[in-house]
């Protein structure tokens, strides 16, 4: 599998079963119940298979730190609830956000398929992994889903507001999933910052630089060095005022409406059954005509082809599903070290 | 009032009543019913008062051309309907989109206040004016509104896909409105292109250049000259892959789901009553705390202050509501010429 980062470290191919086994055992050693651990590992491996390494198995280090510091509750099991107004939400009970988001997207899609339109909030949950995965699920089930996250800026001051030089906001991610053409769903999955925090972490771990226009250092000067960010800098908003405006809207949703934030972010998902307005087969025909035209657009300088959002990931998953995942050797070595330190017995190499 | 454009032409102050009277009479002379004409004029003047000149009264030239060419139906009156699945939509009956969007946002907000959550589509309607106005309405009534438009790319090939060098898409605008702090709603209102087409038109009319990073010429080279766009160039997507992904999602919504597009764009609005999840007073308190922090952020080089999205426009309206509007002399001269050519009797100067 390829990586988004400039590669400056050697890489290893790791059998997926091996990676799954070891990461699962790490989570279990941290007291995460097996079913929740399995959901998390499947999600992380799927991110690696989607060539979204920034949200792949290397995250186990971050999650371990979260569990060990008490920031996340290992036993936190998501629960579907209604508030006093009858509005639905998933209470993550302080656990990792991946099973909370899985529960939320399944519920909101099911209700949208019944009534046409549904909403759900996700509160009191930690890191939710690759947001696109949930948008893909909704789209694969015939729904439009809009997923918006934010809040918790007091603990996650990563991004400067447009026109400002101080990191005050979180990366406030959005994802939109909707059925597409013959190649599957269209998925917009992005941080409203010029890069997701995962990219910056990933670049740091891979020893790589970031493109220009993503970071400023602590004095407000442009930088491509991920270390500049960790040394008091800030990530810039994507598209200037536009990403910033989306981010502020996300803060209103996630903190003013759904707050206070107890763990990392709060989330809102809106889902609409697309068949309310169009028969699925006709939808796919029109979609395919639009997307084919985009795929066939003459590429600009520096590009091989025009891609359809979401198709890179779904194609990568098809190609990679039975192949080993490729990780920086140091990342895999650190995962093995972590496993050992937790008393996980490693398979013979 | 100030303008977004570099000013290279002299400007005139025009009394709002005079502007309203003349633009209303132009629309009536084009056979637009008085009540619809009045909605349109009020909307355009409000855009000028919001310092969003790109969507202000100069648009009357474009609308006149649309009516005279038969692209828009002067008698087209919006109608609220349900499809066979019970989904709500406004049929614009081929008329201007402003009254259609007014009808849609009022309906969807009313239903959201009743049931918590509502959706509406807008089809068969022309130019919808300043999208932020509808998002503000929803927010002022306690709702989150997400407004997404697209489709009609065959007639409106303005924007290149990310990685491509050919204009294939429309500007696919989004707006999100949500209650804010003490200063009123937070509104994200933006084209998913690096600039709205209105900016490019506006810059051309004002004889001004555009900033870098907005246009490419017909050969794929960067350009700041609005004429390069009209000479076969393309607008770039905002934030590269991010704006492009939002745009493709909008095409799926507006054309694959709500299509075919008969006039300009189709639109979807999702509205959620925020009081489902938070009492309005607590919402405002938390919002104000967040927004105050943003307003107080030390400005970056080249900026005076950090603004809250939507507050520039609402403050401008408060300041400008009783003042004359400022227009390029040539724009106002052309409006007077247009009025004369349609037999509108002008007030004495």
XYZ file of C-alpha atoms in Angstrom:
698
model
C 0.000 0.000 0.000
C 1.121 3.517 -0.641
C 1.329 6.267 1.918
C 0.381 9.907 1.829
C 3.699 10.855 3.398
C 7.106 11.318 1.889
C 8.820 8.157 3.029
C 12.087 8.659 4.809
C 12.007 5.494 6.900
C 12.089 1.843 5.750
C 8.785 -0.008 5.750
C 7.655 -3.521 6.589
C 4.820 -5.650 5.219
C 2.764 -7.046 8.089
C 0.263 -9.855 7.664
C -3.203 -8.525 8.539
C -4.022 -11.426 10.840
C -0.812 -10.824 12.769
C -1.494 -7.101 13.067
C -5.089 -7.778 14.094
C -4.075 -10.341 16.689
C -1.420 -8.186 18.319
C -3.441 -4.947 18.395
C -6.447 -6.837 19.742
C -4.349 -8.364 22.503
C -2.918 -4.948 23.377
C -6.426 -3.561 23.796
C -7.513 -6.554 25.849
C -4.428 -6.165 28.037
C -5.616 -2.593 28.653
C -8.954 -4.028 29.925
C -10.966 -3.194 26.809
C -13.745 -5.810 26.432
C -13.077 -8.192 23.512
C -16.067 -7.165 21.402
C -15.167 -3.477 21.643
C -11.477 -4.220 21.036
C -12.435 -6.132 17.900
C -14.536 -3.251 16.546
C -11.601 -0.906 17.102
C -9.027 -3.189 15.442
C -11.234 -3.891 12.430
C -11.749 -0.161 12.012
C -8.018 0.634 12.229
C -7.025 -2.127 9.802
C -9.720 -1.008 7.385
C -8.188 2.468 7.473
C -4.776 1.015 6.584
C -6.395 -1.020 3.791
C -8.077 2.181 2.570
C -4.612 3.763 2.312
C -5.584 6.169 5.079
C -2.535 5.365 7.170
C -3.057 8.443 9.342
C -6.015 6.630 10.926
C -4.533 3.129 10.855
C -3.134 0.731 13.434
C -0.345 3.075 14.529
C -3.112 4.870 16.480
C -2.881 2.071 19.058
C -0.073 4.053 20.701
C -2.326 7.046 21.134
C -5.200 4.900 22.383
C -2.930 3.096 24.849
C -1.824 6.424 26.244
C -5.468 7.489 26.523
C -6.412 4.340 28.420
C -3.366 4.374 30.661
C -3.785 8.026 31.587
C -7.468 7.530 32.357
C -8.489 9.925 29.551
C -10.512 7.042 28.031
C -12.364 4.417 30.019
C -11.447 0.908 28.857
C -14.814 -0.426 30.022
C -16.778 2.421 28.428
C -19.507 0.789 26.387
C -21.739 2.939 24.153
C -25.427 3.172 24.920
C -28.297 4.396 22.758
C -30.552 6.851 24.627
C -33.250 9.468 24.190
C -33.172 12.777 26.041
C -36.204 14.377 27.717
C -37.246 15.933 24.377
C -37.145 12.535 22.674
C -33.957 13.331 20.735
C -31.646 10.372 20.172
C -28.039 10.220 21.238
C -25.311 7.707 21.898
C -23.641 8.056 25.270
C -20.111 6.703 24.797
C -19.683 6.337 28.571
C -16.177 7.724 28.257
C -14.907 4.929 26.040
C -13.287 4.949 22.618
C -15.499 6.569 19.984
C -15.334 3.907 17.268
C -18.048 1.598 18.663
C -20.108 4.672 19.648
C -20.025 5.938 16.065
C -20.777 2.461 14.694
C -23.822 2.306 16.970
C -24.917 5.819 16.023
C -24.625 5.400 12.259
C -26.464 2.072 12.307
C -29.270 3.584 14.361
C -29.638 6.819 12.429
C -29.613 4.990 9.079
C -32.217 2.530 10.294
C -34.487 5.337 11.477
C -33.931 7.339 8.276
C -34.910 4.296 6.228
C -38.105 4.168 8.267
C -39.154 7.816 8.474
C -37.119 9.444 5.705
C -34.995 11.604 7.953
C -33.259 11.133 11.288
C -30.678 12.741 13.556
C -28.438 11.468 16.297
C -25.862 12.992 18.602
C -22.771 11.231 19.953
C -21.503 12.433 23.305
C -19.015 11.345 25.928
C -16.871 9.288 23.539
C -13.194 9.378 22.593
C -11.423 9.139 19.259
C -13.779 8.056 16.478
C -11.218 6.864 13.930
C -11.768 7.438 10.215
C -14.988 9.403 9.834
C -15.370 8.368 6.191
C -16.110 4.813 7.317
C -19.413 5.908 8.874
C -20.336 8.104 5.912
C -19.643 5.120 3.613
C -21.912 2.913 5.705
C -24.822 5.364 5.387
C -24.260 5.799 1.653
C -23.998 2.055 1.081
C -27.427 1.842 2.722
C -28.952 4.422 0.385
C -28.718 7.432 2.681
C -27.212 10.856 2.586
C -25.368 11.385 5.863
C -23.864 14.609 7.153
C -21.503 14.102 10.097
C -20.175 17.093 12.021
C -17.837 17.069 14.991
C -16.415 19.641 17.323
C -16.162 20.992 20.806
C -13.522 20.242 23.350
C -11.458 23.141 22.081
C -10.116 23.774 25.566
C -8.196 20.473 25.427
C -7.557 20.442 21.685
C -6.269 23.829 20.648
C -4.854 22.847 17.278
C -6.156 25.258 14.653
C -5.977 29.039 14.313
C -9.137 30.941 13.341
C -8.980 32.636 9.937
C -7.165 35.909 10.411
C -5.752 34.891 13.783
C -2.362 33.571 14.843
C -3.209 31.505 17.893
C -4.378 27.865 17.905
C -7.813 28.073 19.514
C -9.920 25.406 17.854
C -9.984 21.679 17.192
C -9.887 20.338 13.629
C -13.700 20.141 13.511
C -14.104 17.374 10.952
C -17.016 16.943 8.575
C -18.003 13.940 6.512
C -20.713 13.627 3.922
C -21.615 10.271 2.436
C -24.079 9.690 -0.372
C -24.631 6.905 -2.899
C -22.602 7.339 -6.086
C -22.252 5.562 -9.412
C -21.054 2.078 -10.277
C -17.899 2.387 -8.172
C -19.827 2.984 -4.957
C -20.432 5.865 -2.541
C -19.181 9.408 -2.841
C -17.569 10.404 0.437
C -16.314 13.813 1.471
C -14.274 13.274 4.639
C -12.158 16.139 5.797
C -10.959 18.255 8.636
C -11.889 21.914 8.344
C -8.245 22.573 9.114
C -5.753 22.536 6.236
C -4.715 19.075 7.506
C -6.149 16.620 9.995
C -4.172 16.342 13.203
C -3.564 12.725 12.156
C -1.563 13.903 9.165
C 0.631 16.052 11.361
C 1.165 13.190 13.822
C 1.697 10.783 10.919
C 4.262 13.023 9.260
C 6.092 13.398 12.564
C 6.162 9.612 13.035
C 7.240 8.995 9.429
C 9.909 11.721 9.730
C 8.367 13.569 6.785
C 7.607 17.187 5.941
C 4.142 18.550 5.286
C 3.186 20.566 2.207
C 3.166 24.362 2.435
C 0.022 26.145 3.568
C -0.796 23.761 6.403
C 1.085 24.982 9.462
C 2.242 28.165 11.074
C 4.911 28.193 13.789
C 4.414 29.744 17.227
C 5.292 33.192 15.842
C 2.782 32.961 12.997
C 5.326 32.149 10.271
C 4.586 29.460 7.640
C 6.261 26.099 8.291
C 6.409 22.624 6.741
C 7.993 20.963 9.789
C 5.517 18.979 11.895
C 7.693 19.758 14.935
C 6.848 23.459 14.538
C 3.274 22.540 15.304
C 4.183 20.602 18.448
C 6.352 23.548 19.511
C 3.439 25.953 20.004
C 2.377 26.435 16.395
C -1.031 26.071 14.794
C -2.717 24.350 11.871
C -4.305 26.779 9.397
C -7.997 26.577 8.468
C -8.706 24.873 5.102
C -9.602 27.298 2.339
C -9.124 30.253 4.711
C -12.448 31.792 5.705
C -14.451 28.827 4.353
C -12.914 26.105 6.501
C -12.994 28.482 9.441
C -16.720 29.170 8.955
C -17.465 25.434 8.834
C -15.375 25.002 11.973
C -17.225 27.702 13.915
C -20.564 26.175 12.851
C -19.262 22.815 14.110
C -18.330 24.379 17.461
C -21.840 25.790 17.775
C -23.310 22.360 17.005
C -20.991 20.265 19.125
C -20.399 22.490 22.114
C -23.156 25.120 22.314
C -25.884 22.646 21.267
C -24.508 19.278 22.402
C -22.078 20.389 25.077
C -20.444 20.411 27.399
C -17.915 18.053 25.813
C -16.749 15.488 28.340
C -14.113 13.589 26.373
C -12.884 14.640 22.945
C -15.601 15.859 20.602
C -19.351 15.752 20.353
C -20.904 14.751 17.052
C -24.118 15.237 15.159
C -25.265 13.015 12.310
C -28.143 13.909 10.012
C -29.335 11.153 7.681
C -31.818 11.294 4.812
C -33.101 8.308 2.858
C -32.262 9.260 -0.746
C -35.092 7.107 -2.085
C -37.502 9.735 -0.705
C -36.567 11.833 -3.712
C -35.198 9.386 -6.315
C -35.356 5.682 -7.103
C -31.934 4.117 -6.370
C -31.397 2.815 -9.919
C -32.113 6.191 -11.494
C -29.940 7.857 -8.856
C -27.051 5.570 -9.802
C -27.484 6.188 -13.536
C -27.400 9.969 -13.176
C -24.550 9.752 -10.650
C -22.476 7.563 -12.946
C -22.890 10.030 -15.822
C -21.654 12.894 -13.616
C -18.775 10.918 -12.102
C -17.625 9.462 -15.412
C -17.273 12.976 -16.754
C -15.145 13.934 -13.744
C -12.931 10.842 -14.036
C -12.332 11.686 -17.700
C -11.379 15.330 -17.080
C -7.917 16.154 -18.512
C -5.566 16.211 -15.522
C -3.894 19.428 -14.411
C -0.112 19.731 -14.192
C 1.221 17.459 -11.456
C -1.784 15.112 -11.469
C -2.267 11.751 -13.179
C -6.044 11.763 -13.090
C -9.097 13.319 -11.526
C -10.466 11.161 -8.715
C -13.981 10.883 -7.329
C -14.017 11.588 -3.567
C -14.232 8.287 -1.708
C -13.292 6.092 -4.672
C -9.564 6.109 -3.914
C -10.297 4.596 -0.515
C -12.840 2.036 -1.723
C -10.593 0.944 -4.610
C -7.643 0.646 -2.245
C -9.710 -1.569 0.064
C -10.584 -3.894 -2.822
C -6.932 -4.106 -3.879
C -5.559 -4.460 -0.364
C -8.124 -6.586 1.399
C -6.053 -9.796 1.343
C -2.610 -8.229 1.294
C -0.255 -7.442 4.140
C -0.352 -3.844 5.372
C 2.735 -1.709 4.959
C 3.943 0.165 8.029
C 7.077 2.133 8.824
C 9.451 -0.390 10.467
C 9.748 1.870 13.477
C 5.956 1.994 13.891
C 5.668 -1.776 13.836
C 8.650 -2.134 16.157
C 6.998 0.208 18.624
C 3.745 -1.771 18.435
C 5.708 -4.956 19.257
C 7.461 -3.184 22.130
C 4.127 -1.975 23.437
C 2.695 -5.487 23.224
C 5.673 -6.895 25.133
C 5.446 -4.209 27.799
C 1.816 -5.230 28.372
C 2.706 -8.916 28.612
C 1.126 -9.862 25.282
C 2.732 -13.069 24.001
C 3.936 -12.430 20.447
C 3.529 -14.984 17.643
C 6.809 -16.522 16.438
C 8.398 -14.453 13.656
C -20.704 50.759 2.549
C -17.479 49.085 1.636
C -16.912 46.637 -1.176
C -15.008 43.377 -1.369
C -13.388 44.494 -4.620
C -10.456 46.735 -5.284
C -12.184 49.875 -6.421
C -11.041 51.256 -9.725
C -14.254 53.023 -10.698
C -15.971 55.971 -8.984
C -18.964 55.155 -6.805
C -22.298 56.799 -6.083
C -24.502 56.799 -2.982
C -28.042 55.817 -3.900
C -30.987 56.312 -1.579
C -32.452 52.909 -0.746
C -36.019 53.961 -1.532
C -34.922 55.169 -4.948
C -33.027 51.952 -5.668
C -35.954 49.864 -4.441
C -38.457 51.797 -6.519
C -36.488 51.604 -9.762
C -35.499 47.934 -9.470
C -39.076 47.027 -8.539
C -40.420 48.889 -11.574
C -37.871 47.137 -13.819
C -39.095 43.747 -12.597
C -42.718 44.744 -13.015
C -41.976 45.978 -16.528
C -40.612 42.484 -17.213
C -44.022 41.060 -16.133
C -42.896 39.849 -12.717
C -45.905 40.000 -10.332
C -45.546 42.829 -7.787
C -45.362 40.608 -4.697
C -42.576 38.472 -6.182
C -40.753 41.553 -7.490
C -40.879 43.028 -4.007
C -39.389 39.871 -2.421
C -36.564 39.983 -4.977
C -35.789 43.666 -4.486
C -35.842 43.427 -0.699
C -33.445 40.483 -0.913
C -31.030 42.291 -3.253
C -31.017 45.486 -1.178
C -30.460 43.462 1.963
C -27.397 41.926 0.291
C -26.029 45.393 -0.470
C -26.749 46.454 3.125
C -24.929 43.306 4.296
C -21.878 44.485 2.301
C -22.313 41.476 0.019
C -22.318 43.581 -3.134
C -21.759 40.533 -5.328
C -25.369 39.533 -4.621
C -26.811 43.043 -4.555
C -28.977 45.134 -6.859
C -26.532 45.006 -9.775
C -27.897 41.469 -10.318
C -30.966 43.087 -11.898
C -29.040 43.099 -15.194
C -28.546 39.351 -15.026
C -32.155 38.753 -14.006
C -33.416 40.982 -16.814
C -31.401 38.977 -19.313
C -32.820 35.761 -17.826
C -36.404 36.996 -18.153
C -35.936 38.471 -21.617
C -34.262 35.335 -22.976
C -36.976 33.098 -21.539
C -34.467 31.356 -19.239
C -36.620 32.449 -16.277
C -40.391 32.698 -16.305
C -41.569 36.105 -15.063
C -44.873 34.616 -13.920
C -43.212 31.618 -12.207
C -44.670 31.492 -8.719
C -43.264 28.976 -6.190
C -45.529 26.241 -4.906
C -45.132 23.960 -1.886
C -45.732 20.304 -2.760
C -45.240 16.746 -1.548
C -44.025 13.977 -3.855
C -45.503 10.473 -3.960
C -43.281 9.426 -1.030
C -44.521 12.331 1.064
C -41.263 14.282 0.760
C -41.660 18.041 0.658
C -40.382 20.271 -2.092
C -40.904 23.722 -3.530
C -41.562 23.798 -7.252
C -40.282 27.165 -8.437
C -42.309 26.882 -11.656
C -39.354 28.225 -13.594
C -39.304 31.571 -11.826
C -36.598 33.384 -9.883
C -35.325 31.360 -6.926
C -35.528 34.016 -4.204
C -39.246 33.595 -3.379
C -38.870 29.812 -3.774
C -36.094 29.747 -1.182
C -38.038 32.088 1.121
C -40.996 29.711 0.936
C -38.787 26.663 1.487
C -36.903 28.002 4.486
C -40.097 29.202 6.187
C -41.709 25.808 5.666
C -38.757 23.672 6.715
C -38.152 25.765 9.844
C -41.819 25.575 10.793
C -41.835 21.789 10.410
C -38.521 21.438 12.262
C -39.956 23.466 15.157
C -42.829 21.000 15.223
C -41.133 17.635 14.785
C -37.500 18.406 15.588
C -36.146 17.720 12.144
C -37.291 18.450 8.598
C -36.061 18.455 5.015
C -37.138 20.227 1.869
C -35.992 20.291 -1.731
C -36.184 23.266 -4.084
C -36.511 22.466 -7.766
C -37.278 24.286 -10.990
C -36.197 27.705 -9.725
C -33.641 30.230 -10.932
C -31.070 32.333 -9.094
C -31.562 32.208 -5.334
C -29.601 35.305 -4.354
C -27.563 35.378 -1.143
C -27.806 31.952 0.436
C -26.735 33.257 3.832
C -30.067 35.100 4.117
C -31.964 31.795 4.361
C -29.446 30.282 6.773
C -29.803 33.400 8.950
C -33.584 33.046 8.951
C -33.376 29.462 10.209
C -30.789 30.359 12.845
C -32.799 33.364 14.026
C -35.668 30.915 14.571
C -33.549 28.573 16.703
C -32.684 26.035 14.030
C -29.571 24.565 12.538
C -29.990 24.643 8.754
C -27.760 22.999 6.179
C -28.387 24.247 2.639
C -26.740 22.514 -0.316
C -27.089 23.366 -3.998
C -25.865 21.936 -7.247
C -26.717 20.312 -10.516
C -27.128 22.013 -13.831
C -23.440 21.547 -14.531
C -24.174 21.208 -18.248
C -25.219 24.859 -18.414
C -22.900 26.132 -15.693
C -19.429 24.752 -16.287
C -17.538 27.159 -14.082
C -15.262 25.158 -11.791
C -12.511 22.608 -12.461
C -12.469 19.400 -10.420
C -9.445 19.044 -8.105
C -6.586 17.757 -10.205
C -8.302 18.660 -13.477
C -7.887 21.574 -15.848
C -11.322 21.833 -17.411
C -14.339 23.691 -15.991
C -16.918 20.937 -15.509
C -18.900 21.867 -12.417
C -21.016 24.666 -11.008
C -19.953 26.513 -7.861
C -22.063 24.194 -5.674
C -22.715 26.501 -2.753
C -23.315 25.464 0.847
C -24.702 27.448 3.719
C -24.990 26.502 7.352
C -26.865 28.672 9.793
C -27.075 28.118 13.531
C -27.848 30.347 16.521
C -24.773 32.068 17.934
C -23.972 34.322 20.862
C -25.155 37.828 21.733
C -24.365 39.180 18.272
C -26.724 36.771 16.539
C -26.460 33.758 14.219
C -23.308 32.068 13.012
C -23.534 31.657 9.252
C -21.187 29.782 6.966
C -22.138 30.786 3.418
C -19.742 29.840 0.698
C -19.213 28.466 -2.751
C -17.177 25.258 -2.835
C -15.187 26.986 -5.567
C -12.340 29.297 -4.547
C -14.715 32.176 -5.341
C -18.419 32.466 -6.060
C -19.243 33.232 -9.661
C -20.724 36.483 -8.324
C -17.281 37.615 -7.224
C -15.865 36.991 -10.666
C -18.758 38.852 -12.302
C -18.499 41.588 -9.684
C -14.764 42.013 -10.214
C -15.280 42.189 -13.970
C -17.961 44.866 -13.558
C -15.872 46.828 -11.065
C -12.826 46.533 -13.334
C -10.884 44.851 -10.527
C -8.463 41.945 -10.238
C -9.103 38.842 -8.150
C -6.664 37.462 -5.572
C -4.311 34.662 -6.603
C -5.447 31.061 -6.268
C -8.968 31.602 -7.587
C -8.778 31.257 -11.369
C -6.939 29.339 -14.024
C -6.939 30.447 -17.663
C -8.015 28.211 -20.550
C -4.554 26.613 -20.676
C -4.535 25.791 -16.958
C -2.248 28.659 -15.907
C -3.005 30.704 -12.760
C -4.634 34.077 -13.431
C -5.994 37.049 -11.465
C -7.862 38.582 -14.416
C -11.617 37.928 -14.365
C -11.542 38.101 -18.178
C -9.374 34.956 -18.237
C -12.315 33.126 -16.754
C -14.763 34.400 -19.349
C -12.242 33.461 -22.053
C -12.482 29.707 -21.434
C -10.825 29.482 -18.030
C -12.042 27.864 -14.829
C -12.523 28.688 -11.166
C -10.472 26.452 -8.829
C -12.101 24.408 -6.063
C -11.813 25.935 -2.556
C -9.220 24.215 -0.380
C -8.310 21.847 -3.243
C -9.627 18.342 -2.618
C -11.917 19.504 0.220
C -14.012 21.991 -1.732
C -14.067 19.549 -4.623
C -15.367 16.729 -2.398
C -18.142 18.967 -1.048
C -18.974 19.934 -4.636
C -19.234 16.334 -5.833
C -21.467 15.503 -2.855
C -23.628 18.499 -3.802
C -23.898 17.217 -7.390
C -25.032 13.841 -6.085
C -27.652 15.545 -3.899
C -28.893 18.089 -6.394
C -28.710 16.186 -9.657
C -28.594 12.438 -8.940
C -31.113 12.683 -6.078
C -33.184 15.771 -6.968
C -32.559 15.941 -10.713
C -32.906 16.456 -13.473
C -32.245 20.171 -13.008
C -34.638 22.222 -15.119
C -33.408 25.747 -14.471
C -30.244 26.564 -12.565
C -29.645 24.436 -9.482
C -31.604 22.145 -7.253
C -31.350 22.594 -3.511
C -31.752 20.572 -0.351
C -32.306 22.077 3.080
C -32.044 20.068 6.289
C -33.248 21.808 9.444
C -32.957 20.741 13.066
C -34.559 22.503 16.025
C -31.570 23.172 18.298
C -33.785 23.174 21.391
C -34.094 19.400 20.942
C -30.624 19.174 22.430
C -30.104 22.410 24.379
C -32.187 25.176 25.950
C -31.750 28.372 23.887
C -30.426 30.453 26.785
C -27.756 27.900 27.683
C -26.899 27.531 23.992
C -26.354 31.276 23.740
C -24.198 31.391 26.878
C -21.872 28.635 25.688
C -21.813 30.084 22.166
C -20.906 33.537 23.428
C -17.990 32.122 25.425
C -16.622 30.374 22.318
C -17.185 33.340 20.007
C -15.743 35.881 22.417
C -12.535 33.872 22.520
C -12.373 33.892 18.718
C -13.058 37.631 18.465
C -10.233 38.239 20.968
C -7.663 36.097 19.118
C -4.500 38.083 18.269
C -4.773 38.901 14.544
C -2.368 37.414 12.024
C -0.251 39.618 9.772
C -2.473 41.495 7.345
C -5.612 41.240 9.480
C -7.154 43.747 11.894
C -9.229 41.261 13.822
C -10.697 37.781 13.842
C -14.342 37.814 12.757
C -17.156 35.404 13.567
C -18.718 34.037 10.349
C -21.976 35.852 9.686
C -21.333 38.718 12.114
C -19.712 40.962 9.492
C -22.913 40.806 7.464
C -25.309 41.279 10.381
C -23.273 44.183 11.791
C -23.147 45.782 8.334
C -26.916 45.535 8.081
C -27.361 47.281 11.423
C -24.977 50.063 10.361
C -26.346 50.420 6.850
C -30.046 49.916 7.269
C -30.999 53.571 6.924
C -28.090 54.709 4.777
C -27.806 55.034 1.016
C -26.178 52.086 -0.751
C -22.897 52.648 -2.543
C -22.660 51.377 -6.119
C -20.115 51.826 -8.886
C -21.369 54.824 -10.921
C -21.333 52.708 -14.047
C -23.518 50.051 -12.384
C -26.088 52.600 -11.330
C -25.953 54.277 -14.743
C -26.637 50.938 -16.390
C -29.577 50.297 -14.052
C -31.042 53.698 -15.028
C -30.466 52.915 -18.722
C -32.152 49.557 -18.277
C -35.122 51.222 -16.562
C -35.446 53.759 -19.374
C -35.245 51.067 -22.043
C -38.158 49.302 -20.351
C -40.218 52.498 -20.186
C -39.903 52.895 -16.419
C -40.427 56.552 -15.498
C -37.491 57.676 -13.363
C -37.883 59.881 -10.311
C -36.484 63.406 -10.735
C -32.767 63.586 -9.772
